[in-house]
């Protein structure tokens, strides 16, 4: 299974046949911090991903300004 | 409550169809349509509860091209508000080009009015300002952004400027302010900031009840094409650290972030700062709100101009 991480565009090959929740745990990601997308559909932690899938994991937490700048 | 029991496909809390979104903080899950409805209601509740603006008032929406600001513009339009976008082209290389392209496409597809300010054309592209003055990018950027939001709102007669700050932004900022006990910043952290003068706009944050995850889900489900990449000057280590700490607390104690921010607004803020806000005067140059005789933006322009003049003779002698 090909896993593409955004916005870094890093790619990793992982074994499929597991739930999305397990996949996130393996990657040490918390469920409320990423969108997991397959074939343009969002997956829940209970969905199962397979070896032949390409899965996009999109980080939703952004860094904002380096200096305290409430407008960024 | 079995919406997210392991091994069971979660069901929508409202209609019992298969869920596509799990909201762990609320121990709940939604299908697409019910999530969009939930999101709209949260925004409406924020607007009404904080008396941000009415349906008659024209709202200037600050749009960067990222998920939060485009989601905000989208939902305000769906809720029937009178909106105009304001995009600032910051002059930060490829990131700014992409941001502008996506913002323009969003406005064009929906037939929404969009105003733009080009920092490069104004003579203060952020990349140049940083090169000339050695100021931190985000401090120069914030100063210039604030100035143009205020200026455009005043020139075009907008009583309200709305920004896409979400619950995570507010929580991270609140944590930072509390860790330093920065009373000035704490006093000014609010979902609605009243103007200091009748000709200035009030600043509102209609997404302050919704998490960053929720705005990302909303943008995805509404098929909003936003800039996923971040500004190269972003990834402020402390901001991300605060968000990470809060997210870990949230995972162990769902609802923590929301309580932290909403209870600060609802209870703590009014007790701490009742009538204590120092009212700004106006800048003697540009006439916009300022705590000093010449505002930060006009001072920044002075500095840029001085450096440019200082550079020119050198270039001439070397040729
Ligand atoms: S991160 Fe980029 S957009 Fe945000 S304040 Fe800094 S320079 Fe401006
Ligand atoms: Zn539903
Ligand atoms: Zn000024």
mmCIF file of C-alpha atoms in Angstrom, chain B residues 4 10-12 20 39 46 49-50 56 94 104 112 135-136 139 151 164-165 170 216 245 272 275 288 293 311:
data_model
loop_
_atom_site.group_PDB
_atom_site.id
_atom_site.type_symbol
_atom_site.label_atom_id
_atom_site.label_comp_id
_atom_site.label_asym_id
_atom_site.label_seq_id
_atom_site.Cartn_x
_atom_site.Cartn_y
_atom_site.Cartn_z
ATOM 1 C CA UNK B 4 -17.115 4.952 17.141
ATOM 2 C CA UNK B 10 -19.620 4.451 12.675
ATOM 3 C CA UNK B 11 -23.096 5.734 11.953
ATOM 4 C CA UNK B 12 -24.265 9.313 11.604
ATOM 5 C CA UNK B 20 -17.727 9.765 6.976
ATOM 6 C CA UNK B 39 -20.692 23.125 10.521
ATOM 7 C CA UNK B 46 -20.852 32.025 16.646
ATOM 8 C CA UNK B 49 -24.042 34.495 19.918
ATOM 9 C CA UNK B 50 -21.263 37.084 19.666
ATOM 10 C CA UNK B 56 -27.556 43.617 5.985
ATOM 11 C CA UNK B 94 5.928 30.695 -5.325
ATOM 12 C CA UNK B 104 -8.946 33.978 -7.742
ATOM 13 C CA UNK B 112 -17.906 36.458 -5.706
ATOM 14 C CA UNK B 135 13.103 42.173 10.443
ATOM 15 C CA UNK B 136 11.529 38.783 11.100
ATOM 16 C CA UNK B 139 6.436 40.623 12.238
ATOM 17 C CA UNK B 151 -7.376 50.605 5.183
ATOM 18 C CA UNK B 164 -10.589 32.362 9.315
ATOM 19 C CA UNK B 165 -9.120 31.732 12.770
ATOM 20 C CA UNK B 170 -7.269 30.399 19.289
ATOM 21 C CA UNK B 216 -10.291 20.862 6.802
ATOM 22 C CA UNK B 245 0.438 19.637 23.304
ATOM 23 C CA UNK B 272 -9.877 40.157 33.789
ATOM 24 C CA UNK B 275 -12.987 48.353 30.938
ATOM 25 C CA UNK B 288 -5.482 54.339 10.871
ATOM 26 C CA UNK B 293 2.033 58.766 17.011
ATOM 27 C CA UNK B 311 21.665 51.120 -1.022
#
